[in-house]
């Protein structure tokens, strides 16, 4: 099976802009989780979608949002970008709702905000 | 704050030696998972150990879990240069937010 894919792999944006990241899970997986990774804060959970419904949400401001489509592909959107949003954004898929099962991670999208 | 705390933060050993990394956590868990991350890339799942298990093996990996001490260890035997990576533990807390909580990781370097 093909692995988790994320697009784009690299992105440079300016403060105040918005950005949309995409994640395609492993075929048959219905759960997609998003994480933000920074050197200072480490890996932090953003949200999880399962069968097009947001199941869980981390402690991030409302500027961070996401959705999942009927084919399980997911997008996350960050509006009004801030310098602190610069990070590696990782998505992970699992066959069932994520936390008790192994998660398969994509390569990540490296977002740089200038 | 992070649920899992890895120790040490960085470890450098010679190829062929064994590497041991530790993870401590704060609250009761359903399971604990270990992941590997090569520089700036996605994470790779290594092993999952449930709260009622004490030890699991997978190839050169051995994981132990001590729920009374709220700690876990990951042992990599006969290390190879390709094992150079960051290793993270992730816990699934019984109570609280229903999400995996990752530690800060251990940076492992295998010297040839």
Tab-separated table of C-alpha atoms in Angstrom:
chain	number	residue	atom	x	y	z
A	1	UNK	CA	0.000	0.000	0.000
A	2	UNK	CA	1.103	3.531	-0.639
A	3	UNK	CA	2.065	5.453	2.467
A	4	UNK	CA	0.676	8.683	3.842
A	5	UNK	CA	1.336	11.579	1.519
A	6	UNK	CA	1.426	15.237	2.380
A	7	UNK	CA	1.496	18.204	0.055
A	8	UNK	CA	3.226	20.496	-0.296
A	9	UNK	CA	6.460	19.369	1.326
A	10	UNK	CA	7.802	22.866	1.801
A	11	UNK	CA	6.044	26.198	2.040
A	12	UNK	CA	7.115	29.757	2.694
A	13	UNK	CA	4.455	32.270	3.672
A	14	UNK	CA	4.320	35.797	5.010
A	15	UNK	CA	2.777	36.859	8.298
A	16	UNK	CA	-0.936	37.486	7.971
A	17	UNK	CA	-1.423	35.097	5.070
A	18	UNK	CA	-3.294	31.835	5.279
A	19	UNK	CA	-2.206	28.367	4.254
A	20	UNK	CA	-3.825	25.035	3.453
A	21	UNK	CA	-2.004	21.747	3.870
A	22	UNK	CA	-3.185	18.440	2.474
A	23	UNK	CA	-2.880	14.875	3.698
A	24	UNK	CA	-3.850	11.658	1.940
A	25	UNK	CA	-4.019	8.710	4.326
A	26	UNK	CA	-3.214	5.103	3.627
A	27	UNK	CA	-5.971	3.506	1.599
A	28	UNK	CA	-8.670	2.175	3.918
A	29	UNK	CA	-7.660	4.310	6.871
A	30	UNK	CA	-10.456	6.465	8.189
A	31	UNK	CA	-8.632	8.384	10.918
A	32	UNK	CA	-6.339	11.305	10.224
A	33	UNK	CA	-4.543	13.210	12.967
A	34	UNK	CA	-2.503	16.368	12.632
A	35	UNK	CA	0.520	17.368	14.720
A	36	UNK	CA	2.720	20.413	14.906
A	37	UNK	CA	6.416	19.860	15.628
A	38	UNK	CA	8.724	22.657	16.741
A	39	UNK	CA	12.119	22.552	18.473
A	40	UNK	CA	10.723	24.338	21.517
A	41	UNK	CA	7.367	22.647	22.025
A	42	UNK	CA	8.039	19.277	20.459
A	43	UNK	CA	5.187	17.304	18.945
A	44	UNK	CA	1.789	18.722	19.755
A	45	UNK	CA	-1.560	17.305	18.761
A	46	UNK	CA	-3.743	19.578	16.665
A	47	UNK	CA	-6.849	17.523	15.865
A	48	UNK	CA	-8.144	14.185	14.700
A	49	UNK	CA	-10.754	13.458	12.076
A	50	UNK	CA	-12.565	10.196	11.718
A	51	UNK	CA	-15.155	9.567	9.020
A	52	UNK	CA	-15.369	13.285	8.242
A	53	UNK	CA	-16.012	14.253	11.884
A	54	UNK	CA	-13.597	16.002	14.187
A	55	UNK	CA	-13.120	13.615	17.100
A	56	UNK	CA	-10.557	15.419	19.206
A	57	UNK	CA	-8.905	18.795	19.293
A	58	UNK	CA	-5.704	20.018	20.884
A	59	UNK	CA	-5.015	23.328	22.584
A	60	UNK	CA	-4.535	25.503	19.538
A	61	UNK	CA	-6.278	28.769	18.676
A	62	UNK	CA	-9.187	28.890	16.302
A	63	UNK	CA	-6.864	30.014	13.502
A	64	UNK	CA	-6.084	26.339	13.101
A	65	UNK	CA	-8.860	24.374	11.476
A	66	UNK	CA	-9.275	21.252	9.454
A	67	UNK	CA	-11.656	19.041	7.611
A	68	UNK	CA	-11.897	15.580	6.179
A	69	UNK	CA	-13.482	14.526	2.948
A	70	UNK	CA	-15.500	11.438	2.143
A	71	UNK	CA	-12.408	9.752	0.680
A	72	UNK	CA	-10.640	10.326	4.048
A	73	UNK	CA	-8.269	12.912	2.630
A	74	UNK	CA	-7.803	15.751	5.070
A	75	UNK	CA	-6.811	19.368	4.917
A	76	UNK	CA	-5.723	21.734	7.628
A	77	UNK	CA	-5.885	25.470	7.335
A	78	UNK	CA	-4.046	28.121	9.283
A	79	UNK	CA	-5.300	31.668	8.924
A	80	UNK	CA	-3.557	34.908	9.818
A	81	UNK	CA	-0.165	33.274	10.023
A	82	UNK	CA	2.229	34.239	12.794
A	83	UNK	CA	5.986	33.751	12.969
A	84	UNK	CA	5.439	31.139	15.681
A	85	UNK	CA	3.483	28.982	13.259
A	86	UNK	CA	6.728	28.041	11.550
A	87	UNK	CA	6.963	24.309	12.113
A	88	UNK	CA	6.891	20.854	10.634
A	89	UNK	CA	3.265	19.795	10.266
A	90	UNK	CA	2.756	16.066	10.341
A	91	UNK	CA	-0.324	14.079	9.593
A	92	UNK	CA	-0.850	10.492	10.604
A	93	UNK	CA	-3.455	7.952	9.639
A	94	UNK	CA	-4.730	4.855	11.344
A	95	UNK	CA	-7.385	2.315	10.554
A	96	UNK	CA	-9.394	3.135	13.647
A	97	UNK	CA	-9.715	6.233	15.782
A	98	UNK	CA	-6.106	6.924	16.422
A	99	UNK	CA	-4.755	6.901	19.939
A	100	UNK	CA	-4.890	3.225	20.808
A	101	UNK	CA	-3.536	2.066	17.499
A	102	UNK	CA	-0.302	2.607	15.684
A	103	UNK	CA	-0.263	5.663	13.558
A	104	UNK	CA	1.370	5.947	10.161
A	105	UNK	CA	2.976	9.311	9.601
A	106	UNK	CA	3.532	11.231	6.424
A	107	UNK	CA	6.822	13.005	5.650
A	108	UNK	CA	5.455	16.329	6.842
A	109	UNK	CA	5.063	19.823	5.451
A	110	UNK	CA	7.766	22.287	6.482
A	111	UNK	CA	6.090	25.685	6.876
A	112	UNK	CA	8.213	28.783	7.225
A	113	UNK	CA	6.513	32.064	8.084
A	114	UNK	CA	8.514	35.226	7.407
B	1	UNK	CA	3.356	20.024	29.619
B	2	UNK	CA	4.455	16.832	27.941
B	3	UNK	CA	3.127	13.596	29.393
B	4	UNK	CA	6.229	11.650	28.451
B	5	UNK	CA	9.751	12.686	29.289
B	6	UNK	CA	12.600	10.873	27.621
B	7	UNK	CA	15.971	10.373	29.190
B	8	UNK	CA	18.634	11.007	28.117
B	9	UNK	CA	17.958	13.889	25.740
B	10	UNK	CA	20.932	12.796	23.645
B	11	UNK	CA	22.931	9.577	23.446
B	12	UNK	CA	26.026	8.815	21.413
B	13	UNK	CA	27.433	5.277	21.214
B	14	UNK	CA	29.628	3.133	19.012
B	15	UNK	CA	28.182	0.876	16.353
B	16	UNK	CA	27.509	-2.559	17.771
B	17	UNK	CA	26.792	-1.344	21.285
B	18	UNK	CA	23.362	-1.424	22.892
B	19	UNK	CA	21.339	1.756	23.340
B	20	UNK	CA	18.837	2.264	26.131
B	21	UNK	CA	16.359	5.108	26.279
B	22	UNK	CA	13.894	5.781	29.055
B	23	UNK	CA	10.484	7.391	29.175
B	24	UNK	CA	8.626	8.561	32.243
B	25	UNK	CA	5.033	9.734	32.294
B	26	UNK	CA	2.672	11.261	34.782
B	27	UNK	CA	-0.795	9.761	34.540
B	28	UNK	CA	-2.256	6.278	34.081
B	29	UNK	CA	-2.238	5.075	30.512
B	30	UNK	CA	-3.948	2.624	28.186
B	31	UNK	CA	-0.814	2.029	26.174
B	32	UNK	CA	2.581	3.450	25.333
B	33	UNK	CA	4.124	3.623	21.890
B	34	UNK	CA	7.640	4.243	20.630
B	35	UNK	CA	8.377	6.051	17.385
B	36	UNK	CA	11.539	6.850	15.438
B	37	UNK	CA	12.124	10.008	13.434
B	38	UNK	CA	14.956	10.530	11.016
B	39	UNK	CA	16.075	14.112	10.729
B	40	UNK	CA	13.164	16.386	9.846
B	41	UNK	CA	11.010	13.620	8.460
B	42	UNK	CA	7.904	11.727	9.472
B	43	UNK	CA	7.714	9.377	12.411
B	44	UNK	CA	7.871	5.620	12.066
B	45	UNK	CA	5.973	3.438	14.525
B	46	UNK	CA	8.257	0.956	16.296
B	47	UNK	CA	6.249	-0.799	18.943
B	48	UNK	CA	3.101	-0.513	21.072
B	49	UNK	CA	2.910	-1.928	24.573
B	50	UNK	CA	-0.389	-2.074	26.450
B	51	UNK	CA	-0.742	-1.271	30.128
B	52	UNK	CA	-1.213	-4.932	31.052
B	53	UNK	CA	2.023	-5.961	29.324
B	54	UNK	CA	5.454	-5.773	30.897
B	55	UNK	CA	7.764	-6.497	27.983
B	56	UNK	CA	7.642	-6.747	24.193
B	57	UNK	CA	10.210	-7.616	21.578
B	58	UNK	CA	10.446	-6.738	17.927
B	59	UNK	CA	13.649	-7.707	16.122
B	60	UNK	CA	16.490	-5.849	17.827
B	61	UNK	CA	14.056	-3.812	19.920
B	62	UNK	CA	13.006	-4.598	23.451
B	63	UNK	CA	10.484	-2.456	25.308
B	64	UNK	CA	9.593	-2.704	28.960
B	65	UNK	CA	6.770	-1.023	30.819
B	66	UNK	CA	6.538	-0.503	34.565
B	67	UNK	CA	3.156	1.036	35.319
B	68	UNK	CA	3.904	1.255	39.048
B	69	UNK	CA	6.851	3.536	38.294
B	70	UNK	CA	5.140	5.107	35.280
B	71	UNK	CA	8.144	4.414	33.128
B	72	UNK	CA	9.185	2.576	30.002
B	73	UNK	CA	12.482	1.755	28.379
B	74	UNK	CA	13.490	1.064	24.801
B	75	UNK	CA	16.552	-1.092	24.227
B	76	UNK	CA	18.153	-1.324	20.798
B	77	UNK	CA	20.668	-4.151	20.634
B	78	UNK	CA	23.663	-4.372	18.318
B	79	UNK	CA	23.170	-0.809	17.092
B	80	UNK	CA	23.815	0.172	13.483
B	81	UNK	CA	24.561	3.504	11.846
B	82	UNK	CA	21.055	3.424	10.362
B	83	UNK	CA	19.612	3.552	13.903
B	84	UNK	CA	20.768	7.172	14.159
B	85	UNK	CA	17.530	9.099	14.716
B	86	UNK	CA	15.335	10.671	17.356
B	87	UNK	CA	13.185	8.333	19.402
B	88	UNK	CA	9.894	9.386	20.971
B	89	UNK	CA	7.588	7.744	23.415
B	90	UNK	CA	3.893	8.522	23.142
B	91	UNK	CA	1.338	7.781	25.802
B	92	UNK	CA	-2.401	7.230	25.565
B	93	UNK	CA	-3.768	8.620	28.855
B	94	UNK	CA	-6.795	6.954	30.415
B	95	UNK	CA	-8.249	10.269	31.498
B	96	UNK	CA	-8.096	13.687	30.003
B	97	UNK	CA	-7.917	14.630	26.363
B	98	UNK	CA	-8.211	11.633	24.083
B	99	UNK	CA	-4.979	12.022	22.194
B	100	UNK	CA	-1.504	10.619	22.008
B	101	UNK	CA	0.931	12.720	24.009
B	102	UNK	CA	4.532	12.714	22.835
B	103	UNK	CA	7.665	13.289	24.843
B	104	UNK	CA	10.516	15.541	23.736
B	105	UNK	CA	12.535	12.635	22.388
B	106	UNK	CA	16.016	11.182	22.675
B	107	UNK	CA	18.504	12.006	19.945
B	108	UNK	CA	20.528	8.832	19.292
B	109	UNK	CA	23.785	8.955	17.330
B	110	UNK	CA	25.560	5.754	16.316
B	111	UNK	CA	29.217	6.309	15.518
B	112	UNK	CA	30.833	3.974	12.973
